[in-house]
Each structure stands twice: as structure tokens, then as C-alpha cells.
Short mmCIF file of C-alpha atoms and ligand atoms in Angstrom, two decimals:
data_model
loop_
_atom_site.label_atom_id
_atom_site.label_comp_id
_atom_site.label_asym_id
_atom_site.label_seq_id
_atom_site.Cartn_x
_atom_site.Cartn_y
_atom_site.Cartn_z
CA UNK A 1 102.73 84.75 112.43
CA UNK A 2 104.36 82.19 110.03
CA UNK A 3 102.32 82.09 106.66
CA UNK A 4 103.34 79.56 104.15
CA UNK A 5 101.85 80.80 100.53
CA UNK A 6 101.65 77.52 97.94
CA UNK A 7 102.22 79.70 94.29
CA UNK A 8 103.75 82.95 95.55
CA UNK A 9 105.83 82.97 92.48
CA UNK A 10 102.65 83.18 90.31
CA UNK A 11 100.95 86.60 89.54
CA UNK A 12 97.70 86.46 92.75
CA UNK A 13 100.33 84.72 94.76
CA UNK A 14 103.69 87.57 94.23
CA UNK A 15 100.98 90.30 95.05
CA UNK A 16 99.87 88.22 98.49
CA UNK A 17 103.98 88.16 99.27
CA UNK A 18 104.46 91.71 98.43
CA UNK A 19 101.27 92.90 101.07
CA UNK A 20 102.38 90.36 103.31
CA UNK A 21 106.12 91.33 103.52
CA UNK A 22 105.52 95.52 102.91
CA UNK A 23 102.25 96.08 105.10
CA UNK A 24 102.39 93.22 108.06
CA UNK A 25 105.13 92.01 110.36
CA UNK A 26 104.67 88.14 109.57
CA UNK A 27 107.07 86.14 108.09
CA UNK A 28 106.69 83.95 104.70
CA UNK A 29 107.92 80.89 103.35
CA UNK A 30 106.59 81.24 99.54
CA UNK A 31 106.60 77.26 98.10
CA UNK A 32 106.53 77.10 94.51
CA UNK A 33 107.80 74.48 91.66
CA UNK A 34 108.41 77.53 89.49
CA UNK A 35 106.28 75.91 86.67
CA UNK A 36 106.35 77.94 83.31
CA UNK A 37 104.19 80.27 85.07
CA UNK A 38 106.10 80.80 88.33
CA UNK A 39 108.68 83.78 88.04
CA UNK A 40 110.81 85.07 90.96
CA UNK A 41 111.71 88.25 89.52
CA UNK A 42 107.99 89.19 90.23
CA UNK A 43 109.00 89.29 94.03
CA UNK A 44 112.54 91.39 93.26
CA UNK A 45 110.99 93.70 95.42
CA UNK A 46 110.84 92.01 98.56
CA UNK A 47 113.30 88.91 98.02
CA UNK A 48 116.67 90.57 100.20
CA UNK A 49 113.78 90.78 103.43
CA UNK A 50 114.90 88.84 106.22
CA UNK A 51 110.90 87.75 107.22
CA UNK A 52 110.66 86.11 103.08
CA UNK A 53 112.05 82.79 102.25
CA UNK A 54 111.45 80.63 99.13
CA UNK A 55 111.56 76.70 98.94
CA UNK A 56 111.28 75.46 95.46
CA UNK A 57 108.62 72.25 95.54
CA UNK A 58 106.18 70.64 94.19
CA UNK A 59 102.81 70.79 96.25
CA UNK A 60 102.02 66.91 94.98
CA UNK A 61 105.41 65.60 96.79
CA UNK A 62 104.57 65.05 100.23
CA UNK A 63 107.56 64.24 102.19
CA UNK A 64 108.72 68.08 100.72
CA UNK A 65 105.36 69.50 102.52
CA UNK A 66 105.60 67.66 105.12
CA UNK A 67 109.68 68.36 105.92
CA UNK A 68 108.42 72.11 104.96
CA UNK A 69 105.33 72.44 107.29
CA UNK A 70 107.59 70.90 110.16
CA UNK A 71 110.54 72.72 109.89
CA UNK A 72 108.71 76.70 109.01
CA UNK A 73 105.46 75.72 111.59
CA UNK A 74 103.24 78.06 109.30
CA UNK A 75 100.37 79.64 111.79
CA UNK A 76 98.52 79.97 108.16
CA UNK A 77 98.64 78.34 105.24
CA UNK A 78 97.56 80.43 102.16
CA UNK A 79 97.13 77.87 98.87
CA UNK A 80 97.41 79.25 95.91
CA UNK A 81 99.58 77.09 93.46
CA UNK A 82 97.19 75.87 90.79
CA UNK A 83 97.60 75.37 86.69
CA UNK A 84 94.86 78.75 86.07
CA UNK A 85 94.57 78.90 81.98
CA UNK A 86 91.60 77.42 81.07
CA UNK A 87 92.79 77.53 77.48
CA UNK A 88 95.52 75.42 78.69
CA UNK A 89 93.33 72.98 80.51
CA UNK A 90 91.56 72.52 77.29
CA UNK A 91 94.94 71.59 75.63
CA UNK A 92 95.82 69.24 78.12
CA UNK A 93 93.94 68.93 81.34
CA UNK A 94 97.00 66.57 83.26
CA UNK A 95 98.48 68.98 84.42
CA UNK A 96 95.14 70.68 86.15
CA UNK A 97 93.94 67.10 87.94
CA UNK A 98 97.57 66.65 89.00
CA UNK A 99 98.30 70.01 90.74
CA UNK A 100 94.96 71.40 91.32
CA UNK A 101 93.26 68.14 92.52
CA UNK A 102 96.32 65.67 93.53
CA UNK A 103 98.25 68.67 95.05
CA UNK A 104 95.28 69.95 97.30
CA UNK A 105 94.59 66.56 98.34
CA UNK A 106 98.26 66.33 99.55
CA UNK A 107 98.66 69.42 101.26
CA UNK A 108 95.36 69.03 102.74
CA UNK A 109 96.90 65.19 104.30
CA UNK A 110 100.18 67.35 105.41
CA UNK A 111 98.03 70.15 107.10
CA UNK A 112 95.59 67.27 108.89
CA UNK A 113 98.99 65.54 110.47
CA UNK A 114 100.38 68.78 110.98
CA UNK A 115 97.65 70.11 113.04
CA UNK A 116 96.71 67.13 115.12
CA UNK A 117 100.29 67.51 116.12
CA UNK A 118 99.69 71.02 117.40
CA UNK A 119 99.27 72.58 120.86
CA UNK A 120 95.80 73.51 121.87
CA UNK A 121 97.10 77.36 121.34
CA UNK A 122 98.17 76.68 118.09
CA UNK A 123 95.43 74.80 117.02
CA UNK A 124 93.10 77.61 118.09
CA UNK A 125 94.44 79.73 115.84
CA UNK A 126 95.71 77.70 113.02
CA UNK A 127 93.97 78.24 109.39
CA UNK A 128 94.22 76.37 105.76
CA UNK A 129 93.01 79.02 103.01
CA UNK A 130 91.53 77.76 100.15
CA UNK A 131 92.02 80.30 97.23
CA UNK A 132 89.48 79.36 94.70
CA UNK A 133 87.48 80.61 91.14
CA UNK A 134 84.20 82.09 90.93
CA UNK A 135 84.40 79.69 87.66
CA UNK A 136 83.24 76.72 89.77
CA UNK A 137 80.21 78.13 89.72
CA UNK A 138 79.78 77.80 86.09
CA UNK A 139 77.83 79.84 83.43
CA UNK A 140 75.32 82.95 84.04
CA UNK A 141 74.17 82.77 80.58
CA UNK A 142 70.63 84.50 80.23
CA UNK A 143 70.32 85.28 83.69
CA UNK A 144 70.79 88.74 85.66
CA UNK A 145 71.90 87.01 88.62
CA UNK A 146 75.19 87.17 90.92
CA UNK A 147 77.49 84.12 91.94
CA UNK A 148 76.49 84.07 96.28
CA UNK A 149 78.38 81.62 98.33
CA UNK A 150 75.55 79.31 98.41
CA UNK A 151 75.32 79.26 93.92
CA UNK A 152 75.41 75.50 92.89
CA UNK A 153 78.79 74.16 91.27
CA UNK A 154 78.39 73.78 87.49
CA UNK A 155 81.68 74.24 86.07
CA UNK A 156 82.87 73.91 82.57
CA UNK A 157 86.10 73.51 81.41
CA UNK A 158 88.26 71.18 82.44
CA UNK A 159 90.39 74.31 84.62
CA UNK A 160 87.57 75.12 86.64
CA UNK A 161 85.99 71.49 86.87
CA UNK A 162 89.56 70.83 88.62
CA UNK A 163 89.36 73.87 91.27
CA UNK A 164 85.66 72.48 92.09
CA UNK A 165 86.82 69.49 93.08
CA UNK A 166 89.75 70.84 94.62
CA UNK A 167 86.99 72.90 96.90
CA UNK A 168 84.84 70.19 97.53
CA UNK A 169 88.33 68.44 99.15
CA UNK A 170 89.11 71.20 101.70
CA UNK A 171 85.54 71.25 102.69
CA UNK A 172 85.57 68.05 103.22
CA UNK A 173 88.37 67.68 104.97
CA UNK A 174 86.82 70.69 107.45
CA UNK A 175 83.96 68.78 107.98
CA UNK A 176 85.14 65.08 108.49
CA UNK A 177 88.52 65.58 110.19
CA UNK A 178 88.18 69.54 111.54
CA UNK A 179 91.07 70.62 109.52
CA UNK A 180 90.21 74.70 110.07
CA UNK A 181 89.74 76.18 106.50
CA UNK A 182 88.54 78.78 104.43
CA UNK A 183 87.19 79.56 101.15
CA UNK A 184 87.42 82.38 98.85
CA UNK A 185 86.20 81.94 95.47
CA UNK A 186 87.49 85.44 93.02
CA UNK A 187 86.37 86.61 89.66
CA UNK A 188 89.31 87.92 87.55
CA UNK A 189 92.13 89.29 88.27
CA UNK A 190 94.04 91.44 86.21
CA UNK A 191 97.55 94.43 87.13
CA UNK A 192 100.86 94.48 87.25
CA UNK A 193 103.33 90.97 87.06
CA UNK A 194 100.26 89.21 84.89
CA UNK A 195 101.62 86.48 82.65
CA UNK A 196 100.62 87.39 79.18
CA UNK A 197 99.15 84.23 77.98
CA UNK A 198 95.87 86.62 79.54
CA UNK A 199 93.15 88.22 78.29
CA UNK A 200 94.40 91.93 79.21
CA UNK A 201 98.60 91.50 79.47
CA UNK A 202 98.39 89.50 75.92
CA UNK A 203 96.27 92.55 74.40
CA UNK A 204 98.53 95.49 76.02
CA UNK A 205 101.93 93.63 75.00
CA UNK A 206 100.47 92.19 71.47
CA UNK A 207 99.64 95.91 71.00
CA UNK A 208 102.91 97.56 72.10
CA UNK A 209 104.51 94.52 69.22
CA UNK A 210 102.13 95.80 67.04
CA UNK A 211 100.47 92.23 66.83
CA UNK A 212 96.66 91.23 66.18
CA UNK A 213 94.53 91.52 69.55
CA UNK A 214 93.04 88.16 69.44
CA UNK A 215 89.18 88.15 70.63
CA UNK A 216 87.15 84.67 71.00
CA UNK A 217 83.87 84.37 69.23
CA UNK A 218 82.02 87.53 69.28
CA UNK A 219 83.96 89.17 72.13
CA UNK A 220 80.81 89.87 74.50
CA UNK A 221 81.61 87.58 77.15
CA UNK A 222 81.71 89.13 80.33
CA UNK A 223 84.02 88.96 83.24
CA UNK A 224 83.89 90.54 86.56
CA UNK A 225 87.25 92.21 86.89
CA UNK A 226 89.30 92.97 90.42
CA UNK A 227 92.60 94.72 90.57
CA UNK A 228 95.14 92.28 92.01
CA UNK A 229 95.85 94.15 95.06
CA UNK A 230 92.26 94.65 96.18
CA UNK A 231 92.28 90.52 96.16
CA UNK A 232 95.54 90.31 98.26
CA UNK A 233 94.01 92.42 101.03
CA UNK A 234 91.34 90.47 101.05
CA UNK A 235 92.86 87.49 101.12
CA UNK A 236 94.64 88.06 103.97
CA UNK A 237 91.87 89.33 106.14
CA UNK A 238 89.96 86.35 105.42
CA UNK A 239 92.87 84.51 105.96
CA UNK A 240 93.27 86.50 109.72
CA UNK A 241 90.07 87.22 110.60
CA UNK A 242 87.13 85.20 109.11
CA UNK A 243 85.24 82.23 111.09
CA UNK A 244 86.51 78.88 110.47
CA UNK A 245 84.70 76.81 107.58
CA UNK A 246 83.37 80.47 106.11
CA UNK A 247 83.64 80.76 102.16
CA UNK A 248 83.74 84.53 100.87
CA UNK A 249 83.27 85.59 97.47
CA UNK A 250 85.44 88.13 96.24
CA UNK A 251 84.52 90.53 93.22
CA UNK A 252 85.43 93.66 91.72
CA UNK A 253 81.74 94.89 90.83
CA UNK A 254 83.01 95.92 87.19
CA UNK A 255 81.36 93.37 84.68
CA UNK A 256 82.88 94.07 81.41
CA UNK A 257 82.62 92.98 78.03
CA UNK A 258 85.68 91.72 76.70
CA UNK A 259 85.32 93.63 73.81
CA UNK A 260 84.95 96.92 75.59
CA UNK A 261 87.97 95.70 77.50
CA UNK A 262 90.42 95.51 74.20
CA UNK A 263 89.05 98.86 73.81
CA UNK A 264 89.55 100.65 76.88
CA UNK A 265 93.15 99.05 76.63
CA UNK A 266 93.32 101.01 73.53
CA UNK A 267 92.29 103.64 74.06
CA UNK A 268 94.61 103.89 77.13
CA UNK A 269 97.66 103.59 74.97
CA UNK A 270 96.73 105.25 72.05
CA UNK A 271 96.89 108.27 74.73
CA UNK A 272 100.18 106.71 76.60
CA UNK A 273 101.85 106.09 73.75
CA UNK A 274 100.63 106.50 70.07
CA UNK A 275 101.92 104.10 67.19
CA UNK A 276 104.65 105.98 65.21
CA UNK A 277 101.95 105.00 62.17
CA UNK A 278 99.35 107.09 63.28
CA UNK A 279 96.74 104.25 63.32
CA UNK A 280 94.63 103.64 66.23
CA UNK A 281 95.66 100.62 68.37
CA UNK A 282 92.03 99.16 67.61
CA UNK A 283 92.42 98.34 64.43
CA UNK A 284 94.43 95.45 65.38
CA UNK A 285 91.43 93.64 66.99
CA UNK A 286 91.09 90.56 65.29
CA UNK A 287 88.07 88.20 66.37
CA UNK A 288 89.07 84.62 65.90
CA UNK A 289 87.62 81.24 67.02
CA UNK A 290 85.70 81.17 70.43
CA UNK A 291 86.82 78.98 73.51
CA UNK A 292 85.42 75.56 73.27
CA UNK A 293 82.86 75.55 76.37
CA UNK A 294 83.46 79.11 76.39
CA UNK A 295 80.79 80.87 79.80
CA UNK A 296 79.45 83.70 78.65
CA UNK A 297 79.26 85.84 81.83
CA UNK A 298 80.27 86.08 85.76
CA UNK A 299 79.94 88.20 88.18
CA UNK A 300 80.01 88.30 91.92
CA UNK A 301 78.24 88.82 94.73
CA UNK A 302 80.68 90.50 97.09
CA UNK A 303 78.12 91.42 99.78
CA UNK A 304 79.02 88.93 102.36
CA UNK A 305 82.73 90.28 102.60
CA UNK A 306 81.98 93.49 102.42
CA UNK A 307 79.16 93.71 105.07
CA UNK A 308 81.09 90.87 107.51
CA UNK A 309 84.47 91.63 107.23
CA UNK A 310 84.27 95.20 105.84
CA UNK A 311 86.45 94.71 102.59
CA UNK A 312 85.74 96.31 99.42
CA UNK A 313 87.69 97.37 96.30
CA UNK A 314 89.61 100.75 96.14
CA UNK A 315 90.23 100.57 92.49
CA UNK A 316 87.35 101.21 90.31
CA UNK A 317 87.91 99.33 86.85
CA UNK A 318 89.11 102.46 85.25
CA UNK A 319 91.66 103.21 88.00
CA UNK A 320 93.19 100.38 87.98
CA UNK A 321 93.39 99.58 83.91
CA UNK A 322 95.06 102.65 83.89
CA UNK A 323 97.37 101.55 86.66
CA UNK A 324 97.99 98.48 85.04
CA UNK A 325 99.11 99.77 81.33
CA UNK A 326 101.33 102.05 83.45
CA UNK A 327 102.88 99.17 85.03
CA UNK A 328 103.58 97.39 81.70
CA UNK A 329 105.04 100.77 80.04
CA UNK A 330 107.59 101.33 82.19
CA UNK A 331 108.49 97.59 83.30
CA UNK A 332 110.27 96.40 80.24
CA UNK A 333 113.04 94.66 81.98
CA UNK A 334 110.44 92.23 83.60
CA UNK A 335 107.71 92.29 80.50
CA UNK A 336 111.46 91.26 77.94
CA UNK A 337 112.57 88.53 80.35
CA UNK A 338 108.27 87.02 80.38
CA UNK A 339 109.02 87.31 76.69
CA UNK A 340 111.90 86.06 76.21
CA UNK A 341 112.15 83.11 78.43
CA UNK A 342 114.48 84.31 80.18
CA UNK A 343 113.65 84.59 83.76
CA UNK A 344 113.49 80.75 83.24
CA UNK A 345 117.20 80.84 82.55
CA UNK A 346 117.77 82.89 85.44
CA UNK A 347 115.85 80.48 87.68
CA UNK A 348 118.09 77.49 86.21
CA UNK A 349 121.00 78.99 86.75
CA UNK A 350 119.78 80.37 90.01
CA UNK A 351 118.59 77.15 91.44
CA UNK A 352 120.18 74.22 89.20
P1 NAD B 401 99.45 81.64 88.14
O1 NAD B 401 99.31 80.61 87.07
O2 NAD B 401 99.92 83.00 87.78
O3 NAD B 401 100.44 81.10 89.28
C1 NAD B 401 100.38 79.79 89.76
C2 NAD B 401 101.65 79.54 90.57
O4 NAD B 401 101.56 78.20 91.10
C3 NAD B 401 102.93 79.60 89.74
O5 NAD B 401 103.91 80.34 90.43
C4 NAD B 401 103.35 78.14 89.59
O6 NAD B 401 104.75 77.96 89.48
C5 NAD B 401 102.80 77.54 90.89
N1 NAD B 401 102.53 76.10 90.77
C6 NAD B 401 101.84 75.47 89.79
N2 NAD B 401 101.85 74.14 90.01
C7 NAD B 401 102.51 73.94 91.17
C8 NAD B 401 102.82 72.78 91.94
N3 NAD B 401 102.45 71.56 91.54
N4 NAD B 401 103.53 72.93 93.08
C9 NAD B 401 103.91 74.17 93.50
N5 NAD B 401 103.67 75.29 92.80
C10 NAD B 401 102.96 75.18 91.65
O7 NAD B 401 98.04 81.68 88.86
P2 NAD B 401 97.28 82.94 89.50
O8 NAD B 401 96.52 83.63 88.43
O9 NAD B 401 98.21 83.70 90.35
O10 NAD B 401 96.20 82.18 90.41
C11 NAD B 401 96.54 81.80 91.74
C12 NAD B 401 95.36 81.06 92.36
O11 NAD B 401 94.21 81.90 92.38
C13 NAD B 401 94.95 79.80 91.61
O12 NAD B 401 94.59 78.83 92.56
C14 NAD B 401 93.74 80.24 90.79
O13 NAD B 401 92.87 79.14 90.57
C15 NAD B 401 93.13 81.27 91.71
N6 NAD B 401 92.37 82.35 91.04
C16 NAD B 401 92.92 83.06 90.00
C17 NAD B 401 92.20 84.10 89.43
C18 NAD B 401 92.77 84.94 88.32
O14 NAD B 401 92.06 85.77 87.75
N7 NAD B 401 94.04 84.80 87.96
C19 NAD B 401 90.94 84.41 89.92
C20 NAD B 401 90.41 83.66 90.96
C21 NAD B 401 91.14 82.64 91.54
O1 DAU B 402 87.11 84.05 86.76
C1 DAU B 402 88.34 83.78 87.39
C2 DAU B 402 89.29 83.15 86.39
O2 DAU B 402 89.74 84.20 85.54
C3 DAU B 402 90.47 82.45 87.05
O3 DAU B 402 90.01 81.38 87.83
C4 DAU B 402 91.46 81.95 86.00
O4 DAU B 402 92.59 81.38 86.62
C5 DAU B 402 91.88 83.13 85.14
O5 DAU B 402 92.74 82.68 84.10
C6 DAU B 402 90.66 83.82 84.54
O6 DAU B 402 90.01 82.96 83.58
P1 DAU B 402 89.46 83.52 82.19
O7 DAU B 402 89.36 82.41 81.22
O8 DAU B 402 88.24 84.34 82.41
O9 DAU B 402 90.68 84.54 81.82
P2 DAU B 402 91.38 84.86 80.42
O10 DAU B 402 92.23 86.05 80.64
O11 DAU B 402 92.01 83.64 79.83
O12 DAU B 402 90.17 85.26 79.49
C7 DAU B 402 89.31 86.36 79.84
C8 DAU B 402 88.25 86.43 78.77
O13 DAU B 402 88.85 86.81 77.53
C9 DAU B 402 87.57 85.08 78.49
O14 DAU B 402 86.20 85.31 78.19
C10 DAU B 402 88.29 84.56 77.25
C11 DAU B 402 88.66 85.83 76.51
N1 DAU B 402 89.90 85.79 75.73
C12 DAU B 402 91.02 85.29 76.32
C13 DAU B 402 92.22 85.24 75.63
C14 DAU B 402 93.46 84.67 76.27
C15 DAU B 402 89.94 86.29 74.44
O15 DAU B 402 88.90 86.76 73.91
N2 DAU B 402 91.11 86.24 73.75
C16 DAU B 402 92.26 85.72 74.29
O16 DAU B 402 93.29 85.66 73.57
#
């Protein structure tokens, strides 16, 4: 099959290109507008294989999607370029309703005229992928209960208020034109190739610089967290083999507290590799000012994938924390150019 992946230069999107390239036969065109977080070296890998190709676009310009979708005739589309920091979104939300809302809505136009062009065997098997947030579903404050596929929308911040509506499109479009979709709404991801502007890259590099490990409010927020590989394998057998106009939720079952989080991370590289001061990497958690908005808690419901498509996580979250400090440890090259900038040079230079 042809798969086009929208974002494969971002950190869910590289790990959906590396699966698809090492562990199927299907070939990839990865569109991406290599915004500050887009970053090619994360596919190094995989980039020499005669089945990838990368077009550098923006999803919003649609006579590039639409000269893209007609000259790669993608079996699949896989859509995941979005703006994803909701601390960024708070900053300045343009960006979000631009890409995350405008952008959809475009590709979701391009796909509609694509398909209706298609034969009746490639309609049959033709499929748009939504990649969403389990943050559309909004806050489980006081409540024991799991996000399910059929959990109201209630989001917060302007970030996940844009995926919701960005949801709400491609269903939309299912429903009033046929356009074959699916959903997948994910709680966090974290492992290797994460831009550190996040939660768990920011604390293991601030650490390693010997910088504060910044925690909002009173650091008991909790997150549901899934190793970035587990989501690319299920992304891509929802992508391949759920029903048309399904959405899945996707979750890790490992609800942490942020602050136990920090910890762990500590703890993890106080063992890896101890500070030449003999301190404990802990005591450079600093709490500072919560999140304005800031949900408390999500978590998942992953029954539905699991029980109708047979998916579930191999990492536990201790596995794959591990894993991921590992990863940072000995990647310096890639974690110096994030730092530095300079992968953006590279890119300039690369594609100017
Ligand atoms: P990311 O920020 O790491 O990567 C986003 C990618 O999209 C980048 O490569 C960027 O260059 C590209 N991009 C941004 N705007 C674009 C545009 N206008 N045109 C083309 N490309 C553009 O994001 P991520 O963490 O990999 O998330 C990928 C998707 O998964 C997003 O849709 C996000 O909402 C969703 N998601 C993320 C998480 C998570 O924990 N990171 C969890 C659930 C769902
Ligand atoms: O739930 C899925 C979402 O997870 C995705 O849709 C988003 O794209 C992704 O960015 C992520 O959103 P979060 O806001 O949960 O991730 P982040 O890593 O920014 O923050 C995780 C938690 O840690 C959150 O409660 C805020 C807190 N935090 C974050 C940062 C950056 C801190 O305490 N200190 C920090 O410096």
C-alpha cells in the first residue's frame, strides 16, 4: 500500500515511519512543513529506503495536497501534523486553529475529491486516519472514571479545544459525504526522539545540564502514559484493519503522578549516571506556577482495542522509562543538535 503520514517528522509521527518502513512492505510519502518541532534527523534511520519519501508542505496549502495526493495515490492517509504543546497553545493559540483546525479541514476537502475520483477497488479499501488526544475529552477531576469512546467532549485549553474540533470535522465529513475515516484518540506519549519542551525529555535533559526540574502547581496531576512504539502499532492496525467510521482509544494503563514521574526519572539516572557532586538528581525539583486551565487527571479506557482488534501495550511504564533514559544517554548527537538548533540549520541548508 501507499500511506501518506501528515507530521512524520514530529516525534508520534517518526515512530509511525520507522514501523512502517522496518516491519511492513508499504511505501511512505511522510508530508511535513518541518515547523520548529519537525526534525528529519529523527528518521536517519530509515531516510536512504527506497519505499520512504519526504515532501516538505504545509497541510493548510491545498493545491500542495492536492498535487501530493494525485501524484503518490496514498491507499491510507495517516494525519498526524498538529501544533501538540498545550503550553504553547496557551501562549498563542494561531498557530493551533490554523494547522489543527484549518489544516484538517483542507486535507479532509483533498481526501473527499480524491476519493470520489477513485475506482470502486480503491475506494473499498481507501482510509483517512484521524490521530487525535484523549485531551478532548477534558478533565477527570474527582472522578474514578476512564475516558470510553462514547465520553462527552469538554476540552480545555486552547490545544485540545483545537483537536476537538478538528475531530468533530473528520466525523463529519464521514457522515455527510462518506469520506472513510477513523479515529484514535491517545493519552501521552513519551520515548525516544521526544522534543524536550515535554514533561519527561525536559526533566531527563534539564537533569543531565544540571538545571531545575520544573513541576506545575503541586505536581499531582496525572497522566496516562504509553510508550511511543506501542501507539505506532496501534496506529497502524487501526489504520489496516478497523471498520470504517470506528474511533479507538488508545492508553497505556499506567496513570502516574507527575511528581512520581520526575522521580522515577531520577532515580533512573542517579543509577545510570550519578552527578560527579554526589547529590541526588531530586533535589533539583523545583515546583513553580501551575498551567493555566491545567486537567488534573486522564486516563483511558483501552478495552475496545484491545478486545476488537487485539492490541495492547508491551511496555509496562517501568520498561519503557527505562528504555527511554537509555535512549537519551547514549543519543547525544541527536539530543545536541534538539539543543542547539541545529538540525534546523541542517534542514535549511538541506532544503533551502
Ligand atoms: P509533534 O509536535 O512532535 O509533531 C508534529 C509534526 O507536525 C511536526 O513534525 C511538525 O513539523 C508537523 N506540522 C505541524 N504543523 C504542520 C503543518 N501545518 N503542515 C505540515 N506539517 C505540520 O507532535 P506529536 O507529539 O508527534 O503528535 C502527533 C499527533 O498526535 C498530533 O496530532 C497530536 O495531537 C497527537 N497526539 C499526541 C500525543 C502525545 O503525547 N504527544 C498524544 C495523543 C495524540
Ligand atoms: O494526553 C495527550 C497529550 O499529552 C497530547 O495530546 C499532547 O500533544 C501532549 O503534549 C501531551 O500533553 P500534556 O500537556 O499532558 O504533556 P506535557 O508533557 O506538556 O505535560 C505533562 C504533564 O506535566 C502535565 O500535567 C503538565 C506537567 N508539566 C509539564 C511541563 C512541560 C510540568 O509539571 N512541568 C513542565 O515543565
Amino acid at each position: 500500500m501507499n500511506i501518506l503520514v501528515t507530521g512524520g517528522a514530529g516525534f508520534i509521527g517518526s515512530a509511525v515511519i520507522r514501523y512502517l518502513i522496518n516491519e511492513t512492505n508499504n511505501n511512505v510519502l511522510n508530508v511535513d512543513k518541518l515547523t520548529y518541532a519537525g526534525n528529519l534527523e529523527s528518521l536517519d534511520t530509515i531516510s536512504n529506503n527506497s519505499r520512504y519519501q519526504f515532501l516538505q508542505a504545509d497541510i493548510c496549502d491545498k493545491v500542495a495536497m492536492t498535487k501530493a495526493f494525485a501524484d503518490f495515490e496514498p491507499d491510507i492517509v495517516m494525519h498526524l501534523a498538529a501544533e501538540s504543546h498545550v503550553d504553547r497553545s496557551i501562549d498563542g493559540p494561531m498557530d493551533f486553529i490554523h494547522t489543527n483546525i484549518l489544516g484538517t479541514y483542507t486535507l479532509l476537502e483533498v481526501a473527499r475529491v480524491y476519493y470520489q475520483g477513485l475506482s470502486d477497488d480503491k475506494k473499498h479499501s481507501f482510509k483517512f486516519h484521524h490521530i487525535s488526544t484523549d485531551e478532548v475529552y477534558g478533565d477527570l477531576e474527582g472522578t474514578d472514571d476512564l475516558f470510553t469512546e462514547s465520553t462527552p467532549y469538554s476540552p480545555s485549553s486552547p490545544y485540545s479545544a483545537s483537536k476537538a474540533s478538528s475531530d468533530h470535522l473528520v466525523r463529519a465529513w464521514h457522515r455527510t459525504y462518506g469520506l472513510p475515516v477513523v479515529v484514535t484518540n491517545c493519552s501521552n506519549n513519551y520515548g525516544p526522539y521526544h522534543f524536550p519542551e515535554k514533561l519527561i525529555p525536559l526533566v531527563i535533559l534539564n537533569a543531565l545540564d544540571g538545571k531545575p526540574l520544573p513541576v506545575y502547581g503541586d505536581g499531582k496531576q496525572i497522566r496516562d502514559w504509553l510508550y511511543v512504539e506501542d501507539h505506532a502499532r496501534a496506529l497502524y492496525l487501526v489504520a489496516t484493519t478497523a471498520k470504517v467510521g470506528e474511533t479507538y482509544n488508545i492508553g497505556g494503563h499506567n496513570e502516574k503522578q507527575n511528581i512520581e514521574v520526575v522521580k522515577k526519572i531520577c532515580q533512573i539516572l542517579d543509577d545510570l549516571k550519578p552527578r560527579e557532586d554526589g547529590d541526588k538528581y531530586e533535589s533539583l525539583i523545583t515546583f513553580v506556577k501551575d498551567r493555566p486551565g491545567h486537567d488534573l487527571r486522564y486516563a483511558i479506557d483501552a478495552r475496545k482495542i484491545q478486545q476488537e482488534l487485539n492490541w495492547q501495550p508491551q511496555e509496562t511504564f517501568e520498561s519503557g522509562i527505562q528504555k527511554t533514559v537509555e535512549w537519551y544517554l547514549s543519543n547525544q548527537g541527536w539530543v545536541n543538535h534538539v539543543k542547539s538548533g541545529k538540525y534546523q540549520h541542517w534542514v535549511e541548508k538541506q532544503y533551502q
